[in-house]
CSV table of N, CA and C in Angstrom, one decimal:
chain,number,residue,atom,x,y,z
A,1,MET,N,-13.7,-12.0,15.9
A,1,MET,CA,-14.4,-11.3,14.9
A,1,MET,C,-14.0,-11.7,13.5
A,2,ARG,N,-15.0,-12.1,12.7
A,2,ARG,CA,-14.7,-12.6,11.4
A,2,ARG,C,-14.5,-11.5,10.4
A,3,SER,N,-13.6,-11.7,9.4
A,3,SER,CA,-13.4,-10.7,8.3
A,3,SER,C,-14.3,-11.2,7.1
A,4,VAL,N,-14.5,-10.2,6.2
A,4,VAL,CA,-15.3,-10.5,5.0
A,4,VAL,C,-14.5,-9.9,3.8
A,5,LEU,N,-14.4,-10.8,2.8
A,5,LEU,CA,-13.7,-10.4,1.5
A,5,LEU,C,-14.7,-9.5,0.7
A,6,ILE,N,-14.2,-8.3,0.3
A,6,ILE,CA,-15.1,-7.4,-0.4
A,6,ILE,C,-14.4,-6.9,-1.7
A,7,SER,N,-15.1,-6.9,-2.8
A,7,SER,CA,-14.5,-6.3,-4.0
A,7,SER,C,-14.1,-4.9,-3.8
A,8,SER,N,-12.8,-4.6,-4.1
A,8,SER,CA,-12.2,-3.3,-3.9
A,8,SER,C,-13.0,-2.2,-4.5
A,9,CYS,N,-13.5,-2.4,-5.7
A,9,CYS,CA,-14.3,-1.4,-6.4
A,9,CYS,C,-15.5,-0.9,-5.6
A,10,LEU,N,-16.1,-1.8,-4.8
A,10,LEU,CA,-17.3,-1.5,-4.0
A,10,LEU,C,-16.9,-0.5,-2.9
A,11,LEU,N,-15.6,-0.4,-2.6
A,11,LEU,CA,-15.2,0.5,-1.6
A,11,LEU,C,-14.8,1.9,-2.2
A,12,GLY,N,-15.0,2.0,-3.5
A,12,GLY,CA,-14.8,3.2,-4.2
A,12,GLY,C,-13.4,3.3,-4.8
A,13,ASN,N,-12.6,2.3,-4.6
A,13,ASN,CA,-11.2,2.2,-5.2
A,13,ASN,C,-11.3,2.2,-6.7
A,14,PRO,N,-10.6,3.0,-7.4
A,14,PRO,CA,-10.7,3.1,-8.9
A,14,PRO,C,-9.9,1.9,-9.6
A,15,VAL,N,-10.4,0.7,-9.4
A,15,VAL,CA,-9.7,-0.5,-9.9
A,15,VAL,C,-10.5,-1.2,-11.0
A,16,ARG,N,-11.7,-0.8,-11.4
A,16,ARG,CA,-12.4,-1.4,-12.4
A,16,ARG,C,-11.7,-1.3,-13.8
A,17,TYR,N,-12.2,-2.0,-14.7
A,17,TYR,CA,-11.6,-2.0,-16.1
A,17,TYR,C,-11.6,-0.5,-16.6
A,18,ASP,N,-12.6,0.3,-16.3
A,18,ASP,CA,-12.7,1.6,-16.8
A,18,ASP,C,-12.0,2.7,-15.9
A,19,GLY,N,-11.3,2.2,-14.9
A,19,GLY,CA,-10.5,3.1,-14.0
A,19,GLY,C,-11.4,3.7,-13.0
A,20,ARG,N,-12.6,3.2,-12.8
A,20,ARG,CA,-13.5,3.8,-11.8
A,20,ARG,C,-13.7,2.9,-10.6
A,21,GLY,N,-14.3,3.4,-9.6
A,21,GLY,CA,-14.8,2.6,-8.5
A,21,GLY,C,-16.3,2.7,-8.5
A,22,VAL,N,-17.0,1.8,-7.8
A,22,VAL,CA,-18.4,1.9,-7.7
A,22,VAL,C,-18.8,1.9,-6.2
A,23,PRO,N,-18.5,3.0,-5.5
A,23,PRO,CA,-18.7,3.0,-4.0
A,23,PRO,C,-20.1,2.6,-3.6
A,24,HIS,N,-20.2,1.8,-2.6
A,24,HIS,CA,-21.5,1.4,-2.1
A,24,HIS,C,-21.7,1.9,-0.8
A,25,GLY,N,-22.8,2.7,-0.6
A,25,GLY,CA,-23.0,3.4,0.7
A,25,GLY,C,-23.9,2.6,1.7
A,26,ASP,N,-24.0,1.3,1.5
A,26,ASP,CA,-24.8,0.5,2.3
A,26,ASP,C,-24.4,0.5,3.8
A,27,ALA,N,-25.4,0.5,4.7
A,27,ALA,CA,-25.1,0.6,6.1
A,27,ALA,C,-24.3,-0.6,6.6
A,28,VAL,N,-24.6,-1.8,6.0
A,28,VAL,CA,-23.9,-3.0,6.5
A,28,VAL,C,-22.4,-2.8,6.1
A,29,LEU,N,-22.1,-2.4,4.9
A,29,LEU,CA,-20.7,-2.2,4.6
A,29,LEU,C,-20.0,-1.1,5.5
A,30,ALA,N,-20.7,0.0,5.7
A,30,ALA,CA,-20.2,1.0,6.6
A,30,ALA,C,-19.9,0.5,8.0
A,31,ARG,N,-20.8,-0.4,8.5
A,31,ARG,CA,-20.5,-0.9,9.8
A,31,ARG,C,-19.3,-1.9,9.8
A,32,TRP,N,-19.2,-2.7,8.8
A,32,TRP,CA,-18.1,-3.6,8.6
A,32,TRP,C,-16.8,-2.9,8.5
A,33,LEU,N,-16.8,-1.8,7.8
A,33,LEU,CA,-15.6,-1.0,7.7
A,33,LEU,C,-15.2,-0.4,9.0
A,34,GLN,N,-16.2,0.1,9.8
A,34,GLN,CA,-15.9,0.7,11.1
A,34,GLN,C,-15.4,-0.4,12.0
A,35,GLU,N,-15.9,-1.6,11.9
A,35,GLU,CA,-15.5,-2.7,12.8
A,35,GLU,C,-14.1,-3.4,12.3
A,36,GLY,N,-13.6,-2.9,11.2
A,36,GLY,CA,-12.3,-3.5,10.7
A,36,GLY,C,-12.4,-4.9,10.1
A,37,ARG,N,-13.6,-5.2,9.6
A,37,ARG,CA,-13.8,-6.6,9.1
A,37,ARG,C,-13.4,-6.8,7.6
A,38,VAL,N,-13.3,-5.7,6.9
A,38,VAL,CA,-13.2,-5.7,5.4
A,38,VAL,C,-11.8,-6.0,5.0
A,39,VAL,N,-11.7,-7.0,4.1
A,39,VAL,CA,-10.5,-7.3,3.4
A,39,VAL,C,-10.8,-7.1,1.9
A,40,ALA,N,-10.2,-6.0,1.4
A,40,ALA,CA,-10.4,-5.6,0.0
A,40,ALA,C,-9.6,-6.5,-1.0
A,41,VAL,N,-10.3,-6.8,-2.1
A,41,VAL,CA,-9.6,-7.6,-3.1
A,41,VAL,C,-10.1,-7.2,-4.5
A,42,CYS,N,-9.2,-7.0,-5.5
A,42,CYS,CA,-9.6,-6.9,-6.9
A,42,CYS,C,-8.8,-8.0,-7.6
A,43,PRO,N,-9.5,-9.1,-7.9
A,43,PRO,CA,-8.8,-10.2,-8.6
A,43,PRO,C,-8.1,-9.8,-9.9
A,44,GLU,N,-8.7,-8.9,-10.6
A,44,GLU,CA,-8.1,-8.6,-11.9
A,44,GLU,C,-6.7,-7.8,-11.7
A,45,VAL,N,-6.7,-6.9,-10.8
A,45,VAL,CA,-5.5,-6.2,-10.5
A,45,VAL,C,-4.5,-7.2,-9.8
A,46,ALA,N,-5.0,-8.0,-8.9
A,46,ALA,CA,-4.1,-9.0,-8.3
A,46,ALA,C,-3.5,-10.0,-9.4
A,47,GLY,N,-4.2,-10.2,-10.4
A,47,GLY,CA,-3.8,-11.0,-11.5
A,47,GLY,C,-2.8,-10.3,-12.5
A,48,GLY,N,-2.5,-9.0,-12.2
A,48,GLY,CA,-1.5,-8.3,-13.0
A,48,GLY,C,-2.1,-7.4,-14.1
A,49,MET,N,-3.4,-7.3,-14.1
A,49,MET,CA,-4.0,-6.4,-15.2
A,49,MET,C,-3.9,-5.0,-14.8
A,50,PRO,N,-3.7,-4.1,-15.8
A,50,PRO,CA,-3.5,-2.7,-15.6
A,50,PRO,C,-4.9,-2.0,-15.3
A,51,ILE,N,-4.8,-0.7,-14.9
A,51,ILE,CA,-6.0,0.1,-14.7
A,51,ILE,C,-5.7,1.4,-15.5
A,52,PRO,N,-6.5,1.8,-16.4
A,52,PRO,CA,-7.7,1.0,-17.0
A,52,PRO,C,-7.2,-0.1,-17.9
A,53,ARG,N,-8.2,-1.0,-18.3
A,53,ARG,CA,-7.9,-2.1,-19.1
A,53,ARG,C,-9.1,-2.3,-20.0
A,54,PRO,N,-8.9,-3.0,-21.2
A,54,PRO,CA,-10.1,-3.3,-22.0
A,54,PRO,C,-11.0,-4.2,-21.3
A,55,PRO,N,-12.3,-4.0,-21.5
A,55,PRO,CA,-13.3,-4.9,-20.8
A,55,PRO,C,-13.1,-6.3,-21.3
A,56,ALA,N,-13.4,-7.3,-20.5
A,56,ALA,CA,-13.2,-8.7,-20.8
A,56,ALA,C,-14.5,-9.5,-20.4
A,57,GLU,N,-14.7,-10.6,-21.1
A,57,GLU,CA,-15.8,-11.4,-20.9
A,57,GLU,C,-15.4,-12.9,-21.1
A,58,ILE,N,-16.1,-13.8,-20.4
A,58,ILE,CA,-15.9,-15.2,-20.7
A,58,ILE,C,-16.5,-15.5,-22.1
A,59,GLU,N,-15.7,-16.3,-22.9
A,59,GLU,CA,-16.1,-16.5,-24.2
A,59,GLU,C,-17.5,-17.1,-24.4
A,60,PRO,N,-18.2,-16.7,-25.4
A,60,PRO,CA,-19.6,-17.1,-25.6
A,60,PRO,C,-19.8,-18.7,-25.5
A,61,GLY,N,-20.9,-19.0,-24.8
A,61,GLY,CA,-21.3,-20.4,-24.6
A,61,GLY,C,-20.5,-21.1,-23.6
A,62,ARG,N,-19.7,-20.4,-22.8
A,62,ARG,CA,-18.8,-21.0,-21.8
A,62,ARG,C,-19.2,-20.4,-20.5
A,63,ASN,N,-18.6,-21.0,-19.4
A,63,ASN,CA,-18.8,-20.4,-18.1
A,63,ASN,C,-17.5,-20.5,-17.2
A,64,ALA,N,-17.6,-19.9,-16.0
A,64,ALA,CA,-16.4,-19.8,-15.2
A,64,ALA,C,-15.9,-21.2,-14.8
A,65,ALA,N,-16.8,-22.2,-14.6
A,65,ALA,CA,-16.3,-23.5,-14.3
A,65,ALA,C,-15.5,-24.1,-15.4
A,66,SER,N,-15.8,-23.8,-16.6
A,66,SER,CA,-15.0,-24.3,-17.7
A,66,SER,C,-13.7,-23.5,-17.9
A,67,VAL,N,-13.7,-22.3,-17.5
A,67,VAL,CA,-12.5,-21.5,-17.5
A,67,VAL,C,-11.5,-22.1,-16.4
A,68,LEU,N,-12.0,-22.4,-15.2
A,68,LEU,CA,-11.2,-23.0,-14.2
A,68,LEU,C,-10.7,-24.4,-14.5
A,69,ALA,N,-11.5,-25.1,-15.3
A,69,ALA,CA,-11.1,-26.5,-15.8
A,69,ALA,C,-10.2,-26.4,-17.0
A,70,GLY,N,-9.9,-25.3,-17.5
A,70,GLY,CA,-9.0,-25.2,-18.7
A,70,GLY,C,-9.7,-25.4,-20.0
A,71,GLY,N,-11.0,-25.3,-20.0
A,71,GLY,CA,-11.8,-25.6,-21.3
A,71,GLY,C,-12.4,-24.3,-21.9
A,72,ALA,N,-12.1,-23.2,-21.3
A,72,ALA,CA,-12.6,-21.9,-21.9
A,72,ALA,C,-11.7,-20.8,-21.5
A,73,ARG,N,-11.9,-19.7,-22.2
A,73,ARG,CA,-11.0,-18.5,-22.0
A,73,ARG,C,-11.8,-17.3,-21.6
A,74,VAL,N,-11.1,-16.3,-21.0
A,74,VAL,CA,-11.6,-15.0,-20.8
A,74,VAL,C,-10.9,-14.1,-21.8
A,75,VAL,N,-11.7,-13.4,-22.6
A,75,VAL,CA,-11.1,-12.6,-23.7
A,75,VAL,C,-11.5,-11.2,-23.6
A,76,ALA,N,-10.5,-10.3,-23.8
A,76,ALA,CA,-10.7,-8.9,-23.8
A,76,ALA,C,-11.4,-8.5,-25.1
A,77,VAL,N,-12.1,-7.3,-25.1
A,77,VAL,CA,-12.8,-6.8,-26.3
A,77,VAL,C,-11.8,-6.7,-27.5
A,78,THR,N,-10.5,-6.5,-27.2
A,78,THR,CA,-9.5,-6.4,-28.2
A,78,THR,C,-9.1,-7.8,-28.9
A,79,GLY,N,-9.6,-8.9,-28.3
A,79,GLY,CA,-9.3,-10.2,-28.8
A,79,GLY,C,-8.2,-10.9,-28.0
A,80,GLU,N,-7.6,-10.1,-27.1
A,80,GLU,CA,-6.5,-10.7,-26.3
A,80,GLU,C,-7.0,-11.7,-25.3
A,81,ASP,N,-6.3,-12.8,-25.2
A,81,ASP,CA,-6.7,-13.9,-24.2
A,81,ASP,C,-6.1,-13.4,-22.8
A,82,VAL,N,-7.0,-13.2,-21.9
A,82,VAL,CA,-6.6,-12.7,-20.6
A,82,VAL,C,-6.9,-13.7,-19.5
A,83,THR,N,-7.1,-15.0,-19.9
A,83,THR,CA,-7.4,-16.0,-19.0
A,83,THR,C,-6.4,-16.2,-17.9
A,84,ALA,N,-5.1,-16.2,-18.2
A,84,ALA,CA,-4.1,-16.4,-17.2
A,84,ALA,C,-4.2,-15.4,-16.1
A,85,SER,N,-4.4,-14.1,-16.4
A,85,SER,CA,-4.5,-13.1,-15.4
A,85,SER,C,-5.8,-13.3,-14.5
A,86,PHE,N,-6.9,-13.7,-15.1
A,86,PHE,CA,-8.1,-14.0,-14.3
A,86,PHE,C,-7.9,-15.1,-13.4
A,87,LEU,N,-7.3,-16.2,-13.9
A,87,LEU,CA,-7.0,-17.4,-13.0
A,87,LEU,C,-6.1,-17.0,-11.9
A,88,HIS,N,-5.0,-16.3,-12.2
A,88,HIS,CA,-4.0,-15.9,-11.2
A,88,HIS,C,-4.7,-15.0,-10.1
A,89,GLY,N,-5.5,-14.1,-10.5
A,89,GLY,CA,-6.2,-13.2,-9.6
A,89,GLY,C,-7.2,-13.9,-8.7
A,90,ALA,N,-7.9,-14.9,-9.3
A,90,ALA,CA,-8.9,-15.7,-8.6
A,90,ALA,C,-8.1,-16.5,-7.5
A,91,HIS,N,-7.0,-17.1,-7.8
A,91,HIS,CA,-6.2,-17.8,-6.8
A,91,HIS,C,-5.7,-16.9,-5.8
A,92,GLU,N,-5.3,-15.7,-6.1
A,92,GLU,CA,-4.8,-14.8,-5.1
A,92,GLU,C,-5.9,-14.4,-4.1
A,93,ALA,N,-7.1,-14.2,-4.7
A,93,ALA,CA,-8.3,-13.9,-3.8
A,93,ALA,C,-8.5,-15.0,-2.8
A,94,LEU,N,-8.5,-16.2,-3.4
A,94,LEU,CA,-8.7,-17.4,-2.5
A,94,LEU,C,-7.7,-17.5,-1.5
A,95,ALA,N,-6.4,-17.3,-1.8
A,95,ALA,CA,-5.3,-17.4,-0.9
A,95,ALA,C,-5.5,-16.4,0.2
A,96,ALA,N,-5.9,-15.1,-0.1
A,96,ALA,CA,-6.1,-14.1,0.9
A,96,ALA,C,-7.2,-14.5,1.8
A,97,ALA,N,-8.3,-15.1,1.3
A,97,ALA,CA,-9.4,-15.6,2.2
A,97,ALA,C,-8.9,-16.7,3.1
A,98,GLN,N,-8.2,-17.6,2.5
A,98,GLN,CA,-7.8,-18.8,3.3
A,98,GLN,C,-6.8,-18.4,4.4
A,99,ALA,N,-5.9,-17.4,4.1
A,99,ALA,CA,-4.9,-17.0,5.1
A,99,ALA,C,-5.6,-16.3,6.3
A,100,ARG,N,-6.7,-15.8,6.1
A,100,ARG,CA,-7.4,-15.0,7.2
A,100,ARG,C,-8.6,-15.8,7.7
A,101,GLY,N,-8.8,-17.0,7.3
A,101,GLY,CA,-10.0,-17.8,7.7
A,101,GLY,C,-11.3,-17.2,7.3
A,102,ILE,N,-11.3,-16.5,6.2
A,102,ILE,CA,-12.6,-15.9,5.7
A,102,ILE,C,-13.5,-16.9,5.1
A,103,ARG,N,-14.8,-16.8,5.4
A,103,ARG,CA,-15.7,-17.8,4.9
A,103,ARG,C,-16.8,-17.2,4.0
A,104,MET,N,-16.7,-15.9,3.8
A,104,MET,CA,-17.7,-15.2,2.9
A,104,MET,C,-17.1,-14.0,2.2
A,105,ALA,N,-17.8,-13.7,1.1
A,105,ALA,CA,-17.3,-12.6,0.3
A,105,ALA,C,-18.6,-11.8,-0.3
A,106,VAL,N,-18.4,-10.5,-0.5
A,106,VAL,CA,-19.4,-9.7,-1.2
A,106,VAL,C,-18.6,-9.1,-2.4
A,107,LEU,N,-19.1,-9.5,-3.6
A,107,LEU,CA,-18.3,-9.2,-4.8
A,107,LEU,C,-19.2,-8.5,-5.8
A,108,LYS,N,-18.6,-7.8,-6.7
A,108,LYS,CA,-19.3,-7.0,-7.7
A,108,LYS,C,-20.0,-7.8,-8.7
A,109,GLU,N,-21.3,-7.7,-8.8
A,109,GLU,CA,-22.2,-8.4,-9.7
A,109,GLU,C,-21.8,-8.0,-11.1
A,110,GLY,N,-21.9,-9.0,-12.0
A,110,GLY,CA,-21.7,-8.8,-13.4
A,110,GLY,C,-20.3,-8.9,-13.9
A,111,SER,N,-19.4,-8.8,-13.0
A,111,SER,CA,-18.0,-8.9,-13.4
A,111,SER,C,-17.6,-10.3,-13.9
A,112,PRO,N,-16.7,-10.4,-14.9
A,112,PRO,CA,-16.2,-11.7,-15.3
A,112,PRO,C,-15.3,-12.4,-14.2
A,113,SER,N,-14.9,-11.6,-13.2
A,113,SER,CA,-14.2,-12.2,-12.1
A,113,SER,C,-15.2,-12.4,-10.9
A,114,CYS,N,-16.0,-11.4,-10.6
A,114,CYS,CA,-16.7,-11.4,-9.3
A,114,CYS,C,-18.2,-11.6,-9.4
A,115,GLY,N,-18.8,-11.7,-10.5
A,115,GLY,CA,-20.2,-11.9,-10.7
A,115,GLY,C,-20.6,-13.1,-10.0
A,116,SER,N,-21.8,-13.1,-9.2
A,116,SER,CA,-22.2,-14.3,-8.5
A,116,SER,C,-23.6,-14.7,-9.0
A,117,GLY,N,-24.3,-13.8,-9.7
A,117,GLY,CA,-25.7,-14.2,-10.2
A,117,GLY,C,-25.7,-14.1,-11.7
A,118,TYR,N,-25.0,-13.1,-12.3
A,118,TYR,CA,-25.0,-13.0,-13.7
A,118,TYR,C,-23.6,-12.5,-14.2
A,119,VAL,N,-23.3,-12.8,-15.4
A,119,VAL,CA,-22.1,-12.2,-16.1
A,119,VAL,C,-22.6,-11.8,-17.5
A,120,TYR,N,-21.8,-11.3,-18.3
A,120,TYR,CA,-22.2,-10.9,-19.7
A,120,TYR,C,-21.8,-12.1,-20.6
A,121,ASP,N,-22.5,-12.1,-21.7
A,121,ASP,CA,-22.6,-13.3,-22.6
A,121,ASP,C,-21.4,-13.6,-23.5
A,122,GLY,N,-20.4,-12.7,-23.5
A,122,GLY,CA,-19.2,-12.9,-24.3
A,122,GLY,C,-19.2,-12.2,-25.6
A,123,HIS,N,-20.2,-11.5,-25.9
A,123,HIS,CA,-20.4,-10.9,-27.2
A,123,HIS,C,-20.1,-9.3,-27.1
A,124,PHE,N,-19.8,-8.9,-25.9
A,124,PHE,CA,-19.6,-7.4,-25.7
A,124,PHE,C,-20.7,-6.6,-26.1
A,125,ALA,N,-22.0,-7.1,-25.9
A,125,ALA,CA,-23.2,-6.4,-26.3
A,125,ALA,C,-24.0,-6.0,-25.1
A,126,ARG,N,-23.4,-6.1,-23.9
A,126,ARG,CA,-24.1,-5.8,-22.6
A,126,ARG,C,-25.3,-6.7,-22.3
A,127,ARG,N,-25.3,-7.9,-22.9
A,127,ARG,CA,-26.4,-8.9,-22.6
A,127,ARG,C,-25.9,-9.7,-21.5
A,128,ARG,N,-26.8,-9.7,-20.4
A,128,ARG,CA,-26.5,-10.5,-19.2
A,128,ARG,C,-27.0,-12.0,-19.4
A,129,GLN,N,-26.3,-12.9,-18.7
A,129,GLN,CA,-26.8,-14.3,-18.7
A,129,GLN,C,-26.5,-14.8,-17.3
A,130,PRO,N,-27.3,-15.7,-16.8
A,130,PRO,CA,-27.1,-16.3,-15.4
A,130,PRO,C,-25.7,-16.9,-15.4
A,131,GLY,N,-25.0,-16.7,-14.3
A,131,GLY,CA,-23.7,-17.3,-14.2
A,131,GLY,C,-22.8,-16.6,-13.2
A,132,MET,N,-21.6,-17.1,-13.0
A,132,MET,CA,-20.6,-16.6,-12.1
A,132,MET,C,-19.4,-16.2,-12.8
A,133,GLY,N,-18.6,-15.3,-12.2
A,133,GLY,CA,-17.3,-14.9,-12.6
A,133,GLY,C,-16.3,-15.9,-12.1
A,134,VAL,N,-15.1,-15.9,-12.6
A,134,VAL,CA,-14.0,-16.9,-12.3
A,134,VAL,C,-13.7,-16.9,-10.8
A,135,THR,N,-13.5,-15.7,-10.2
A,135,THR,CA,-13.2,-15.7,-8.8
A,135,THR,C,-14.3,-16.2,-7.9
A,136,ALA,N,-15.5,-15.7,-8.2
A,136,ALA,CA,-16.7,-16.1,-7.5
A,136,ALA,C,-16.9,-17.7,-7.5
A,137,GLN,N,-16.7,-18.2,-8.7
A,137,GLN,CA,-16.8,-19.7,-8.9
A,137,GLN,C,-15.7,-20.4,-8.1
A,138,LEU,N,-14.5,-19.9,-8.1
A,138,LEU,CA,-13.4,-20.6,-7.4
A,138,LEU,C,-13.7,-20.5,-5.9
A,139,LEU,N,-14.1,-19.3,-5.4
A,139,LEU,CA,-14.4,-19.1,-4.0
A,139,LEU,C,-15.5,-20.1,-3.5
A,140,ARG,N,-16.6,-20.1,-4.3
A,140,ARG,CA,-17.7,-20.9,-3.9
A,140,ARG,C,-17.3,-22.4,-4.0
A,141,GLY,N,-16.5,-22.8,-4.9
A,141,GLY,CA,-16.0,-24.2,-5.0
A,141,GLY,C,-15.1,-24.6,-3.8
A,142,ALA,N,-14.5,-23.5,-3.2
A,142,ALA,CA,-13.7,-23.8,-2.0
A,142,ALA,C,-14.4,-23.7,-0.7
A,143,GLY,N,-15.8,-23.5,-0.8
A,143,GLY,CA,-16.6,-23.5,0.4
A,143,GLY,C,-17.0,-22.1,0.9
A,144,LEU,N,-16.5,-21.0,0.3
A,144,LEU,CA,-16.9,-19.7,0.7
A,144,LEU,C,-18.3,-19.4,0.2
A,145,TYR,N,-19.0,-18.6,1.0
A,145,TYR,CA,-20.3,-18.1,0.6
A,145,TYR,C,-20.1,-16.8,-0.1
A,146,VAL,N,-20.7,-16.6,-1.3
A,146,VAL,CA,-20.5,-15.4,-2.1
A,146,VAL,C,-21.8,-14.7,-2.3
A,147,PHE,N,-21.8,-13.4,-2.0
A,147,PHE,CA,-22.9,-12.6,-2.2
A,147,PHE,C,-22.6,-11.4,-3.1
A,148,SER,N,-23.6,-10.8,-3.7
A,148,SER,CA,-23.3,-9.6,-4.6
A,148,SER,C,-23.6,-8.4,-3.7
A,149,GLU,N,-23.3,-7.2,-4.3
A,149,GLU,CA,-23.6,-5.9,-3.6
A,149,GLU,C,-25.1,-5.6,-3.5
A,150,HIS,N,-25.9,-6.5,-4.1
A,150,HIS,CA,-27.4,-6.4,-3.9
A,150,HIS,C,-27.9,-7.2,-2.8
A,151,GLN,N,-27.0,-7.8,-2.0
A,151,GLN,CA,-27.4,-8.8,-1.0
A,151,GLN,C,-26.8,-8.5,0.4
A,152,TRP,N,-26.7,-7.2,0.7
A,152,TRP,CA,-26.0,-6.8,2.0
A,152,TRP,C,-26.7,-7.4,3.2
A,153,ALA,N,-28.1,-7.4,3.2
A,153,ALA,CA,-28.8,-7.9,4.3
A,153,ALA,C,-28.6,-9.4,4.5
A,154,GLU,N,-28.6,-10.1,3.4
A,154,GLU,CA,-28.4,-11.5,3.4
A,154,GLU,C,-27.0,-11.8,3.9
A,155,ALA,N,-26.0,-11.1,3.4
A,155,ALA,CA,-24.6,-11.3,3.9
A,155,ALA,C,-24.5,-11.0,5.4
A,156,ALA,N,-25.1,-9.9,5.8
A,156,ALA,CA,-25.1,-9.6,7.3
A,156,ALA,C,-25.7,-10.7,8.1
A,157,ALA,N,-26.8,-11.2,7.6
A,157,ALA,CA,-27.5,-12.3,8.4
A,157,ALA,C,-26.6,-13.6,8.4
A,158,PHE,N,-25.9,-13.9,7.3
A,158,PHE,CA,-25.0,-15.0,7.2
A,158,PHE,C,-23.9,-14.8,8.2
A,159,LEU,N,-23.3,-13.7,8.2
A,159,LEU,CA,-22.2,-13.4,9.1
A,159,LEU,C,-22.6,-13.5,10.6
A,160,ALA,N,-23.8,-13.1,10.9
A,160,ALA,CA,-24.3,-13.2,12.2
A,160,ALA,C,-24.5,-14.7,12.6
A,161,GLU,N,-24.9,-15.5,11.7
A,161,GLU,CA,-25.0,-17.0,11.9
A,161,GLU,C,-23.6,-17.6,12.1
A,162,LEU,N,-22.6,-17.2,11.3
A,162,LEU,CA,-21.3,-17.7,11.5
A,162,LEU,C,-20.8,-17.4,12.9
A,163,GLU,N,-21.0,-16.1,13.3
A,163,GLU,CA,-20.4,-15.7,14.6
A,163,GLU,C,-21.2,-16.3,15.7
A,164,ALA,N,-22.5,-16.6,15.6
A,164,ALA,CA,-23.3,-17.3,16.6
A,164,ALA,C,-22.7,-18.7,16.8
A,165,GLY,N,-22.3,-19.3,15.7
A,165,GLY,CA,-21.7,-20.7,15.7
A,165,GLY,C,-20.4,-20.6,16.4
A,166,ASP,N,-19.6,-19.5,16.2
A,166,ASP,CA,-18.3,-19.4,16.8
A,166,ASP,C,-18.5,-19.3,18.4
A,167,ALA,N,-19.6,-18.6,18.8
A,167,ALA,CA,-19.8,-18.4,20.2
A,167,ALA,C,-20.3,-19.6,21.0
A,168,ARG,N,-20.7,-20.6,20.2
A,168,ARG,CA,-21.3,-21.8,20.9
A,168,ARG,C,-20.2,-22.7,21.3
């Protein structure tokens, strides 16, 4: 039975920057929890960031790939450079996945760590832009499939394909 990496906040754990969780009541997640498949991860907490913490965004005009390559920063609304914590947490998430042979993740959309379809533009004005968070980018670059909490059905279908391949 394959495990799935899941953003801890989606399980209701109060690990987000604002000290809240965002529990997701999807039937797929409930089934995976019952089956013992879920491996919870909060890259920002794993990277040493406190709860709560100031919101952070990838600096304007940059993306997660440039953060991973050392050409951009993740900055808190206070102006503090929190790049090192984001990078450390992303690598911790990848190590957790690799240690368990995990091939897929469902992560919190919009997060500068976990976003897979969009992130915020770096101006702290709640403006979305297409892109990925640092952890999602690192995981995808390492060959994991990354879904958001809006893609439970797609994630379940992908897991079924993985397990069908295992059975062959």
